[in-house]
């Protein structure tokens, strides 16, 4: 059995998760990287990272992955709950089964992984649970009600969890990315188009699409989040929360702005984005 730290990173087939897996590996951590599209993780295989088929909505898949890690290494030190996507569209237009799937991936998926690694972490009297939320976990963006709700929920779940796991020697850390280059914005834009691209919400959807287009151009590299995860995972006394990436400064401003000011800010950002996109 090993003395190197062992990590499981979910959603490692793309964007932020891929960068996190690489960076932890570079820092000497034994990394297990999971996602549904295993073939999209060949680059990680080439680095010597173990890649595994993982669907966070499937309890059997989650159990298989954690069992394999424990049987091969005898421990789990770090869980990075990164798998997630952005369901967009007006609440009135989004079918409830899609809303449930959003929560199943972004919230219950993370919880499933947490439940699965906790027996090992409790036995070790140590462990780090790192939940990737979003700026949208604190500041709502238009036509993203279910995504925003899932990330607000993950923020709240993490706060409660931090308190209940701290006496057991297990730390919970939240990472709040701003806009990051990945597949996220394209998947979100596709939801927006198919769900509310026509009908009464079209003008709001067009504006939200313009914001996504602009935001994409100013997005930060995934490695800025990977660096924060390294700190959350490996520093002796991690902070409770970290944020980075384009636009994440709004989290600081949020503390001083009223709800009405934030609403007005979206109006201003929306108008500017539409001008920019023309
Ligand atoms: N990019 C941003 O601007 C941004 C900003 C704030 C927060 N975030 C958050 O950061 C996290 C990573 O997103 P990203 O930007 O890197 O997006 P991405 O490029 O679309 O990557 C998302 C990852 O999640 C995985 N995933 C989705 N559903 C899954 C499931 N059921 N089971 C297992 N894995 C699943 C995908 O893998 P498979 O499809 O292969 O399963 C993929 O590897 C997400 O939680 C996202 O909400 C992103």
PDB file of C-alpha atoms in Angstrom, residues 10-222:
ATOM      1  CA  UNK A  10     -15.023  13.329 -11.768  1.00  0.00           C
ATOM      2  CA  UNK A  11     -15.795  14.813 -15.189  1.00  0.00           C
ATOM      3  CA  UNK A  12     -12.188  14.478 -16.349  1.00  0.00           C
ATOM      4  CA  UNK A  13     -12.919  13.980 -20.056  1.00  0.00           C
ATOM      5  CA  UNK A  14     -12.943  17.702 -20.751  1.00  0.00           C
ATOM      6  CA  UNK A  15     -12.213  21.248 -19.598  1.00  0.00           C
ATOM      7  CA  UNK A  16     -11.685  21.870 -15.910  1.00  0.00           C
ATOM      8  CA  UNK A  17     -11.680  18.205 -14.804  1.00  0.00           C
ATOM      9  CA  UNK A  18      -9.012  17.297 -17.342  1.00  0.00           C
ATOM     10  CA  UNK A  19      -6.793  20.146 -16.108  1.00  0.00           C
ATOM     11  CA  UNK A  20      -7.370  19.173 -12.457  1.00  0.00           C
ATOM     12  CA  UNK A  21      -6.392  15.538 -13.111  1.00  0.00           C
ATOM     13  CA  UNK A  22      -3.192  16.611 -14.899  1.00  0.00           C
ATOM     14  CA  UNK A  23      -2.198  19.097 -12.256  1.00  0.00           C
ATOM     15  CA  UNK A  24      -2.724  16.763  -9.286  1.00  0.00           C
ATOM     16  CA  UNK A  25      -0.779  14.073 -11.168  1.00  0.00           C
ATOM     17  CA  UNK A  26       2.090  16.546 -11.750  1.00  0.00           C
ATOM     18  CA  UNK A  27       2.070  17.188  -8.005  1.00  0.00           C
ATOM     19  CA  UNK A  28       2.710  13.520  -7.244  1.00  0.00           C
ATOM     20  CA  UNK A  29      -0.852  12.494  -6.450  1.00  0.00           C
ATOM     21  CA  UNK A  30      -2.111   9.094  -7.669  1.00  0.00           C
ATOM     22  CA  UNK A  31      -5.046  10.235  -9.789  1.00  0.00           C
ATOM     23  CA  UNK A  32      -8.099   8.276 -10.866  1.00  0.00           C
ATOM     24  CA  UNK A  33     -10.013  10.187 -13.524  1.00  0.00           C
ATOM     25  CA  UNK A  34     -13.649   9.383 -14.299  1.00  0.00           C
ATOM     26  CA  UNK A  35     -16.170  10.341 -16.992  1.00  0.00           C
ATOM     27  CA  UNK A  36     -18.692   8.673 -19.277  1.00  0.00           C
ATOM     28  CA  UNK A  37     -16.609   9.246 -22.449  1.00  0.00           C
ATOM     29  CA  UNK A  38     -13.590   7.125 -21.586  1.00  0.00           C
ATOM     30  CA  UNK A  39     -12.019   7.542 -25.035  1.00  0.00           C
ATOM     31  CA  UNK A  40     -11.856  11.301 -24.399  1.00  0.00           C
ATOM     32  CA  UNK A  41      -9.357  10.639 -21.599  1.00  0.00           C
ATOM     33  CA  UNK A  42      -6.648   8.926 -23.701  1.00  0.00           C
ATOM     34  CA  UNK A  43      -4.393  11.947 -23.120  1.00  0.00           C
ATOM     35  CA  UNK A  44      -4.604  11.277 -19.370  1.00  0.00           C
ATOM     36  CA  UNK A  45      -3.883   7.550 -19.894  1.00  0.00           C
ATOM     37  CA  UNK A  46      -0.733   8.568 -21.768  1.00  0.00           C
ATOM     38  CA  UNK A  47       0.439  10.473 -18.677  1.00  0.00           C
ATOM     39  CA  UNK A  48      -0.042   7.398 -16.484  1.00  0.00           C
ATOM     40  CA  UNK A  49      -3.314   8.553 -14.936  1.00  0.00           C
ATOM     41  CA  UNK A  50      -5.863   5.767 -14.447  1.00  0.00           C
ATOM     42  CA  UNK A  51      -9.047   6.555 -16.365  1.00  0.00           C
ATOM     43  CA  UNK A  52     -12.352   4.906 -15.556  1.00  0.00           C
ATOM     44  CA  UNK A  53     -15.890   4.840 -16.933  1.00  0.00           C
ATOM     45  CA  UNK A  54     -17.980   6.829 -14.482  1.00  0.00           C
ATOM     46  CA  UNK A  55     -21.545   8.067 -14.691  1.00  0.00           C
ATOM     47  CA  UNK A  56     -22.221  10.041 -11.508  1.00  0.00           C
ATOM     48  CA  UNK A  57     -25.973   9.442 -11.874  1.00  0.00           C
ATOM     49  CA  UNK A  58     -25.509   5.649 -11.701  1.00  0.00           C
ATOM     50  CA  UNK A  59     -25.017   4.264  -8.163  1.00  0.00           C
ATOM     51  CA  UNK A  60     -23.463   1.017  -9.475  1.00  0.00           C
ATOM     52  CA  UNK A  61     -20.960   2.930 -11.605  1.00  0.00           C
ATOM     53  CA  UNK A  62     -20.001   5.100  -8.616  1.00  0.00           C
ATOM     54  CA  UNK A  63     -19.624   2.060  -6.351  1.00  0.00           C
ATOM     55  CA  UNK A  64     -17.481   0.204  -8.911  1.00  0.00           C
ATOM     56  CA  UNK A  65     -15.098   3.147  -9.277  1.00  0.00           C
ATOM     57  CA  UNK A  66     -14.644   3.707  -5.545  1.00  0.00           C
ATOM     58  CA  UNK A  67     -14.276  -0.052  -4.871  1.00  0.00           C
ATOM     59  CA  UNK A  68     -11.552  -0.265  -7.497  1.00  0.00           C
ATOM     60  CA  UNK A  69      -9.615   2.684  -6.043  1.00  0.00           C
ATOM     61  CA  UNK A  70      -9.822   1.282  -2.525  1.00  0.00           C
ATOM     62  CA  UNK A  71      -8.810  -2.218  -3.617  1.00  0.00           C
ATOM     63  CA  UNK A  72      -5.806  -0.903  -5.590  1.00  0.00           C
ATOM     64  CA  UNK A  73      -4.517   1.732  -3.173  1.00  0.00           C
ATOM     65  CA  UNK A  74      -6.206   1.088   0.161  1.00  0.00           C
ATOM     66  CA  UNK A  75      -7.290   4.713   0.516  1.00  0.00           C
ATOM     67  CA  UNK A  76      -9.047   7.807  -0.892  1.00  0.00           C
ATOM     68  CA  UNK A  77      -7.544  11.117   0.177  1.00  0.00           C
ATOM     69  CA  UNK A  78      -9.093  13.580  -2.238  1.00  0.00           C
ATOM     70  CA  UNK A  79     -12.468  13.623  -4.006  1.00  0.00           C
ATOM     71  CA  UNK A  80     -12.971  16.344  -6.605  1.00  0.00           C
ATOM     72  CA  UNK A  81     -16.649  16.620  -7.542  1.00  0.00           C
ATOM     73  CA  UNK A  82     -16.294  18.400 -10.860  1.00  0.00           C
ATOM     74  CA  UNK A  83     -18.732  16.606 -13.225  1.00  0.00           C
ATOM     75  CA  UNK A  84     -21.531  18.940 -14.214  1.00  0.00           C
ATOM     76  CA  UNK A  85     -23.253  20.806 -17.005  1.00  0.00           C
ATOM     77  CA  UNK A  86     -25.389  23.880 -17.501  1.00  0.00           C
ATOM     78  CA  UNK A  87     -29.056  23.291 -18.274  1.00  0.00           C
ATOM     79  CA  UNK A  88     -30.384  26.556 -19.675  1.00  0.00           C
ATOM     80  CA  UNK A  89     -33.792  27.770 -20.752  1.00  0.00           C
ATOM     81  CA  UNK A  90     -36.769  29.547 -19.202  1.00  0.00           C
ATOM     82  CA  UNK A  91     -38.218  27.692 -16.219  1.00  0.00           C
ATOM     83  CA  UNK A  92     -41.595  27.582 -17.964  1.00  0.00           C
ATOM     84  CA  UNK A  93     -40.030  25.832 -20.966  1.00  0.00           C
ATOM     85  CA  UNK A  94     -37.772  23.285 -19.258  1.00  0.00           C
ATOM     86  CA  UNK A  95     -39.369  19.803 -18.933  1.00  0.00           C
ATOM     87  CA  UNK A  96     -39.218  18.572 -15.346  1.00  0.00           C
ATOM     88  CA  UNK A  97     -37.301  15.412 -16.289  1.00  0.00           C
ATOM     89  CA  UNK A  98     -34.493  17.628 -17.610  1.00  0.00           C
ATOM     90  CA  UNK A  99     -34.565  19.651 -14.391  1.00  0.00           C
ATOM     91  CA  UNK A 100     -34.277  16.408 -12.403  1.00  0.00           C
ATOM     92  CA  UNK A 101     -31.336  15.279 -14.519  1.00  0.00           C
ATOM     93  CA  UNK A 102     -29.605  18.611 -13.857  1.00  0.00           C
ATOM     94  CA  UNK A 103     -29.877  17.991 -10.130  1.00  0.00           C
ATOM     95  CA  UNK A 104     -29.000  14.323 -10.527  1.00  0.00           C
ATOM     96  CA  UNK A 105     -25.648  15.227 -12.103  1.00  0.00           C
ATOM     97  CA  UNK A 106     -24.711  18.508 -10.391  1.00  0.00           C
ATOM     98  CA  UNK A 107     -26.006  17.833  -6.862  1.00  0.00           C
ATOM     99  CA  UNK A 108     -27.020  14.201  -6.236  1.00  0.00           C
ATOM    100  CA  UNK A 109     -24.079  12.981  -8.322  1.00  0.00           C
ATOM    101  CA  UNK A 110     -21.682  14.839  -6.020  1.00  0.00           C
ATOM    102  CA  UNK A 111     -23.551  13.545  -2.953  1.00  0.00           C
ATOM    103  CA  UNK A 112     -23.409   9.963  -4.276  1.00  0.00           C
ATOM    104  CA  UNK A 113     -19.626  10.199  -4.618  1.00  0.00           C
ATOM    105  CA  UNK A 114     -19.315  11.748  -1.174  1.00  0.00           C
ATOM    106  CA  UNK A 115     -21.369   8.963   0.441  1.00  0.00           C
ATOM    107  CA  UNK A 116     -19.271   6.427  -1.345  1.00  0.00           C
ATOM    108  CA  UNK A 117     -15.836   7.714  -0.240  1.00  0.00           C
ATOM    109  CA  UNK A 118     -16.767   8.686   3.327  1.00  0.00           C
ATOM    110  CA  UNK A 119     -16.442   5.227   4.952  1.00  0.00           C
ATOM    111  CA  UNK A 120     -12.794   5.092   3.751  1.00  0.00           C
ATOM    112  CA  UNK A 121     -12.072   8.700   4.737  1.00  0.00           C
ATOM    113  CA  UNK A 122     -13.577   8.151   8.196  1.00  0.00           C
ATOM    114  CA  UNK A 123     -11.429   5.067   8.633  1.00  0.00           C
ATOM    115  CA  UNK A 124      -8.354   7.122   7.679  1.00  0.00           C
ATOM    116  CA  UNK A 125      -9.434  10.050   9.915  1.00  0.00           C
ATOM    117  CA  UNK A 126      -8.493  12.270   6.979  1.00  0.00           C
ATOM    118  CA  UNK A 127      -9.679  13.362   3.572  1.00  0.00           C
ATOM    119  CA  UNK A 128     -10.587  16.339   1.417  1.00  0.00           C
ATOM    120  CA  UNK A 129     -13.839  16.789  -0.438  1.00  0.00           C
ATOM    121  CA  UNK A 130     -13.578  19.482  -3.062  1.00  0.00           C
ATOM    122  CA  UNK A 131     -16.810  20.576  -4.697  1.00  0.00           C
ATOM    123  CA  UNK A 132     -16.665  22.605  -7.907  1.00  0.00           C
ATOM    124  CA  UNK A 133     -19.628  24.965  -7.744  1.00  0.00           C
ATOM    125  CA  UNK A 134     -19.663  28.199  -9.766  1.00  0.00           C
ATOM    126  CA  UNK A 135     -20.037  31.938  -9.555  1.00  0.00           C
ATOM    127  CA  UNK A 136     -23.621  30.902 -10.360  1.00  0.00           C
ATOM    128  CA  UNK A 137     -23.720  29.283  -6.936  1.00  0.00           C
ATOM    129  CA  UNK A 138     -23.859  32.788  -5.475  1.00  0.00           C
ATOM    130  CA  UNK A 139     -25.115  35.060  -8.269  1.00  0.00           C
ATOM    131  CA  UNK A 140     -28.018  33.956 -10.469  1.00  0.00           C
ATOM    132  CA  UNK A 141     -27.782  34.456 -14.222  1.00  0.00           C
ATOM    133  CA  UNK A 142     -30.871  34.798 -16.404  1.00  0.00           C
ATOM    134  CA  UNK A 143     -32.445  31.714 -18.032  1.00  0.00           C
ATOM    135  CA  UNK A 144     -30.345  29.345 -15.973  1.00  0.00           C
ATOM    136  CA  UNK A 145     -32.723  28.707 -13.078  1.00  0.00           C
ATOM    137  CA  UNK A 146     -32.076  24.969 -12.715  1.00  0.00           C
ATOM    138  CA  UNK A 147     -28.324  25.273 -13.142  1.00  0.00           C
ATOM    139  CA  UNK A 148     -28.203  28.133 -10.656  1.00  0.00           C
ATOM    140  CA  UNK A 149     -30.441  26.215  -8.234  1.00  0.00           C
ATOM    141  CA  UNK A 150     -28.179  23.141  -8.467  1.00  0.00           C
ATOM    142  CA  UNK A 151     -25.055  25.212  -7.756  1.00  0.00           C
ATOM    143  CA  UNK A 152     -26.675  27.217  -4.907  1.00  0.00           C
ATOM    144  CA  UNK A 153     -27.682  23.833  -3.478  1.00  0.00           C
ATOM    145  CA  UNK A 154     -24.161  22.435  -3.798  1.00  0.00           C
ATOM    146  CA  UNK A 155     -22.836  25.515  -1.983  1.00  0.00           C
ATOM    147  CA  UNK A 156     -25.292  24.943   0.883  1.00  0.00           C
ATOM    148  CA  UNK A 157     -24.654  21.206   0.992  1.00  0.00           C
ATOM    149  CA  UNK A 158     -20.910  21.903   1.210  1.00  0.00           C
ATOM    150  CA  UNK A 159     -21.342  24.319   4.132  1.00  0.00           C
ATOM    151  CA  UNK A 160     -23.378  21.798   6.135  1.00  0.00           C
ATOM    152  CA  UNK A 161     -20.983  18.990   5.225  1.00  0.00           C
ATOM    153  CA  UNK A 162     -17.936  21.017   6.288  1.00  0.00           C
ATOM    154  CA  UNK A 163     -19.383  21.315   9.782  1.00  0.00           C
ATOM    155  CA  UNK A 164     -20.352  17.662  10.114  1.00  0.00           C
ATOM    156  CA  UNK A 165     -17.105  16.232   8.727  1.00  0.00           C
ATOM    157  CA  UNK A 166     -14.640  18.553  10.448  1.00  0.00           C
ATOM    158  CA  UNK A 167     -14.765  16.594  13.752  1.00  0.00           C
ATOM    159  CA  UNK A 168     -13.883  13.450  11.766  1.00  0.00           C
ATOM    160  CA  UNK A 169     -10.731  15.047  10.313  1.00  0.00           C
ATOM    161  CA  UNK A 170     -12.270  15.449   6.846  1.00  0.00           C
ATOM    162  CA  UNK A 171     -12.222  18.866   5.185  1.00  0.00           C
ATOM    163  CA  UNK A 172     -14.706  20.225   2.669  1.00  0.00           C
ATOM    164  CA  UNK A 173     -13.668  22.959   0.247  1.00  0.00           C
ATOM    165  CA  UNK A 174     -15.681  24.839  -2.373  1.00  0.00           C
ATOM    166  CA  UNK A 175     -14.167  26.092  -5.634  1.00  0.00           C
ATOM    167  CA  UNK A 176     -16.145  28.770  -7.478  1.00  0.00           C
ATOM    168  CA  UNK A 177     -15.017  29.166 -11.097  1.00  0.00           C
ATOM    169  CA  UNK A 178     -15.876  32.177 -13.209  1.00  0.00           C
ATOM    170  CA  UNK A 179     -15.966  31.731 -16.995  1.00  0.00           C
ATOM    171  CA  UNK A 180     -13.533  29.012 -18.073  1.00  0.00           C
ATOM    172  CA  UNK A 181     -12.670  27.671 -21.554  1.00  0.00           C
ATOM    173  CA  UNK A 182     -14.325  24.249 -21.876  1.00  0.00           C
ATOM    174  CA  UNK A 183     -17.291  22.528 -23.518  1.00  0.00           C
ATOM    175  CA  UNK A 184     -19.591  24.075 -20.893  1.00  0.00           C
ATOM    176  CA  UNK A 185     -20.683  27.201 -22.828  1.00  0.00           C
ATOM    177  CA  UNK A 186     -21.479  25.292 -26.046  1.00  0.00           C
ATOM    178  CA  UNK A 187     -23.578  22.724 -24.171  1.00  0.00           C
ATOM    179  CA  UNK A 188     -25.367  25.540 -22.292  1.00  0.00           C
ATOM    180  CA  UNK A 189     -25.980  27.507 -25.524  1.00  0.00           C
ATOM    181  CA  UNK A 190     -27.434  24.393 -27.176  1.00  0.00           C
ATOM    182  CA  UNK A 191     -29.889  23.950 -24.264  1.00  0.00           C
ATOM    183  CA  UNK A 192     -30.827  27.616 -24.546  1.00  0.00           C
ATOM    184  CA  UNK A 193     -31.512  27.379 -28.286  1.00  0.00           C
ATOM    185  CA  UNK A 194     -33.552  24.164 -28.150  1.00  0.00           C
ATOM    186  CA  UNK A 195     -35.529  25.070 -25.014  1.00  0.00           C
ATOM    187  CA  UNK A 196     -36.314  28.791 -25.306  1.00  0.00           C
ATOM    188  CA  UNK A 197     -34.921  29.808 -28.727  1.00  0.00           C
ATOM    189  CA  UNK A 198     -38.498  30.317 -29.957  1.00  0.00           C
ATOM    190  CA  UNK A 199     -41.622  31.611 -28.214  1.00  0.00           C
ATOM    191  CA  UNK A 200     -42.236  34.209 -25.526  1.00  0.00           C
ATOM    192  CA  UNK A 201     -38.746  33.997 -23.995  1.00  0.00           C
ATOM    193  CA  UNK A 202     -36.910  34.410 -27.318  1.00  0.00           C
ATOM    194  CA  UNK A 203     -35.767  38.013 -26.637  1.00  0.00           C
ATOM    195  CA  UNK A 204     -34.400  37.038 -23.194  1.00  0.00           C
ATOM    196  CA  UNK A 205     -32.870  33.883 -24.694  1.00  0.00           C
ATOM    197  CA  UNK A 206     -31.182  35.909 -27.453  1.00  0.00           C
ATOM    198  CA  UNK A 207     -29.716  38.187 -24.805  1.00  0.00           C
ATOM    199  CA  UNK A 208     -28.548  35.245 -22.679  1.00  0.00           C
ATOM    200  CA  UNK A 209     -26.998  33.697 -25.804  1.00  0.00           C
ATOM    201  CA  UNK A 210     -25.180  36.978 -26.517  1.00  0.00           C
ATOM    202  CA  UNK A 211     -23.827  36.973 -22.955  1.00  0.00           C
ATOM    203  CA  UNK A 212     -22.603  33.369 -23.411  1.00  0.00           C
ATOM    204  CA  UNK A 213     -20.889  34.300 -26.693  1.00  0.00           C
ATOM    205  CA  UNK A 214     -19.084  37.266 -25.145  1.00  0.00           C
ATOM    206  CA  UNK A 215     -18.212  35.414 -21.952  1.00  0.00           C
ATOM    207  CA  UNK A 216     -16.699  32.597 -24.036  1.00  0.00           C
ATOM    208  CA  UNK A 217     -14.297  35.044 -25.681  1.00  0.00           C
ATOM    209  CA  UNK A 218     -13.048  36.323 -22.345  1.00  0.00           C
ATOM    210  CA  UNK A 219     -12.881  32.955 -20.582  1.00  0.00           C
ATOM    211  CA  UNK A 220      -9.870  31.919 -18.540  1.00  0.00           C
ATOM    212  CA  UNK A 221      -7.834  28.760 -19.046  1.00  0.00           C
ATOM    213  CA  UNK A 222      -8.921  25.677 -17.031  1.00  0.00           C
TER     214      UNK A 222
END
